Amino acid sequence: MNKEILRPVSFHLRNFNNYTSLDIPASKNGNLTLIGENAAGKTTLANCFFPMLIDGSIATPSFNPAKGTDRLDKTTTRNSANDTRNFEGMLLGWGRGAMKVRTGYSYMTMRSDKRQVIVGIGAHRAVGENRKPTWWFVASTDDLNEGLSIRTTDDTGRSLEKDEFVERNHGLAGKLEVFSQVNEFQNYVSEKIYGFSNPKSLNQLAITYRLLASPILTAGNARLTPILEAMKNAQEGIDTQVIDFVANTQRDVNRKKAIFDRLSQAEKRLIRLKKEIFWRNLNRLQELTLNPYGDNHDKLVKQRNIKDHDRQKLDDFVKQLDMLHPLLEQSEDLVQKLQEKMAEQKNIEELRRGKQDQVQSILRRLAAYDNLKRQYDKQQTDLKSSQKKMNQLKDDESKLTQQVTPLRDNLASLDGLTQLQQYLQENDLDKLVEQLNHYLRKMKSLKNKHDSIQQNQKHLTEDIGIVTEIRENMDEKIDLRTNGLMVGRIRLGLHKDNLDVHNAGAAKMSLRHAELEQERKDLLASNPDLQKFLDVESLMGQLKKISDQLKQFSKELAILKSKIDKQDYQINTIQMGLNESTKRLESEYKDFDIEQAKHKNRKFKKRN
């Protein structure tokens, strides 16, 4: 055997398909045989390794029965929604046990007389996500004495993501290569692992594994020519008689196993029927014969025991009757005396109940009085507390109002702001703040308009200077162009035309400048406060600061007013309850003597 040939040693799944953890050792020569009933999952388990781990392809056809086997050179297609199974389904599983999100690994260990190799794939899939991270890895070492292994899960069994996987296996005893693209993985394993000269040979090997893993070998209704051709391309030729013999043998094995299973089930069924018939016959015999006989015997014994017991009790009762006759006469006399005493006791009890009713009435009235008195005292206390809180709120309102006065005085002390003084006549603070903000917005808009007019005037002045400069430059150009004897008279005309044209343009610009100046003067005349804002740049910020302070005071005053209204409502409510309690005390307990009622209660308790 060639010492360079790599033979599978074991196959592994971690959180992949229906397996949380699966480790399958191969035979000594690298073979692996899966035996089971149809639809038991043999092909599904094989597809978790082949041909996916051969060339790293995760395209849909790798997980479905082989299609189009007449064309072996056809390349693997991409994923298709028409195929029943794809890589995402293999990773997440099918049916009710399928997962919505998962990270899993599938890898196999191979070994030759000179090296050890691990080839595998890791992937993260989540239903509904477009992002589908997949990574391929190859670990190899020439040291056969030390075991080659990789870490794909943490201590809790959770699969490692790509970056965690690389970090956990950083210190691997050998060389580890991780790939993010399948073509990089194919190029690497084609040359470094399997020794192919190009990836096309690796693709043919993967197609051969795919055909061998499909059920067409044992179905009996497909041609074997494509499989023979694939095996010729991938390895040494196999005799057709060997393939037919293997297929026939496998079919015979499947048929015999099915017959054995049916015979086993029939034998178990016969044993169950035998046991069932025996126990049912026994139960029927007990029901018809044994149970009635046993019940009648038990009843007879029970009746005899009852008869003997009753006879013994009768004898005892006769003896007791002879002894009780003298005692009965004495008891009748005693009963007569007791009845007389009971009549006297009954009269005493009736008098006692009458007194008790009186005491209970007094106690209930005392309790009601105590409750009403406590309620009255609490209402007085609450009223004093609420009035004290109301006084505090009014003091706070007064202090806050006093803080507003200096701000009003500051506004009134500003000279030259006649328009502002009109707004200061407003006594309501909220309206004053609103009007002051309106005034500031208006002044800001007017100032921007004034600045815009001045900016336009500046541009017109610069344009007039440019027109004058252009006219002078034009005169020089005319002199240069009309230097001959024949054009002497034309030069004077051109100079005059140049002067007229540019003077006309400058006159229009000067007229526009004058219009803007008049507009600026009208703006200042109609808004006398604007000049003050133009002269004092900090005036706008000063007024804005005062406006903000007044606005804050207005908010605080509104909050205090709301609290005062609530406190006033609470005081009125307490006062109404207090009036009601006072009215009840005066009407219900006007003639009620508390000390006398307590004295009667103590006197009755002392007697009893």
Coordinates of N, CA, C and O in Angstrom, one line a residue, residues 12 61 72 132 174 198 229 299 304 318 342 371 453 463-464 496 499 551:
H12 N -17.0 13.4 12.3 CA -17.5 14.1 13.4 C -18.5 15.2 13.0 O -18.3 15.8 12.0
P61 N -27.5 20.6 -4.9 CA -27.5 19.2 -5.4 C -26.6 18.3 -4.6 O -26.8 17.1 -4.7
L72 N -21.6 13.5 -16.6 CA -20.8 13.6 -15.4 C -19.9 14.8 -15.3 O -19.4 15.2 -14.3
K132 N -24.9 34.8 5.6 CA -24.7 33.4 5.9 C -23.2 33.1 6.0 O -22.6 32.6 5.0
G174 N 0.3 21.7 15.0 CA 0.3 21.4 13.5 C 0.0 22.7 12.8 O -0.1 23.8 13.4
N198 N -4.9 20.1 -10.6 CA -5.9 21.2 -10.8 C -7.2 20.8 -10.1 O -7.5 19.7 -9.9
E229 N -18.4 5.3 -15.3 CA -17.6 6.4 -15.9 C -17.0 7.3 -14.8 O -15.8 7.6 -14.9
K299 N -70.5 -13.4 53.4 CA -71.8 -12.9 53.9 C -72.3 -13.8 55.0 O -72.8 -13.4 56.1
R304 N -73.6 -14.7 60.9 CA -73.5 -15.5 62.1 C -72.8 -14.7 63.2 O -73.2 -14.7 64.4
V318 N -80.9 -6.8 79.5 CA -81.8 -7.3 80.5 C -81.3 -7.1 81.9 O -82.0 -6.7 82.8
M342 N -84.2 25.2 87.0 CA -84.0 25.7 85.6 C -84.9 26.8 85.3 O -84.5 27.8 84.6
N371 N -64.8 57.3 67.7 CA -64.4 57.4 66.3 C -64.7 58.8 65.7 O -63.9 59.4 65.0
I453 N -29.9 95.4 3.2 CA -29.9 96.6 2.4 C -28.5 97.2 2.3 O -28.0 97.5 1.2
D463 N -19.7 97.7 -7.7 CA -20.0 97.5 -9.2 C -19.8 98.8 -9.9 O -19.3 98.8 -11.1
I464 N -20.1 100.0 -9.3 CA -19.8 101.3 -10.0 C -18.4 101.4 -10.2 O -17.9 101.9 -11.3
K496 N -16.6 108.4 -27.3 CA -17.9 108.9 -26.8 C -18.9 107.8 -26.5 O -19.6 107.9 -25.5
L499 N -18.0 106.1 -23.3 CA -18.4 106.9 -22.1 C -19.9 106.9 -21.9 O -20.3 106.8 -20.7
K551 N -39.7 84.3 31.2 CA -40.4 83.1 30.8 C -40.3 82.0 31.9 O -41.2 81.3 32.2

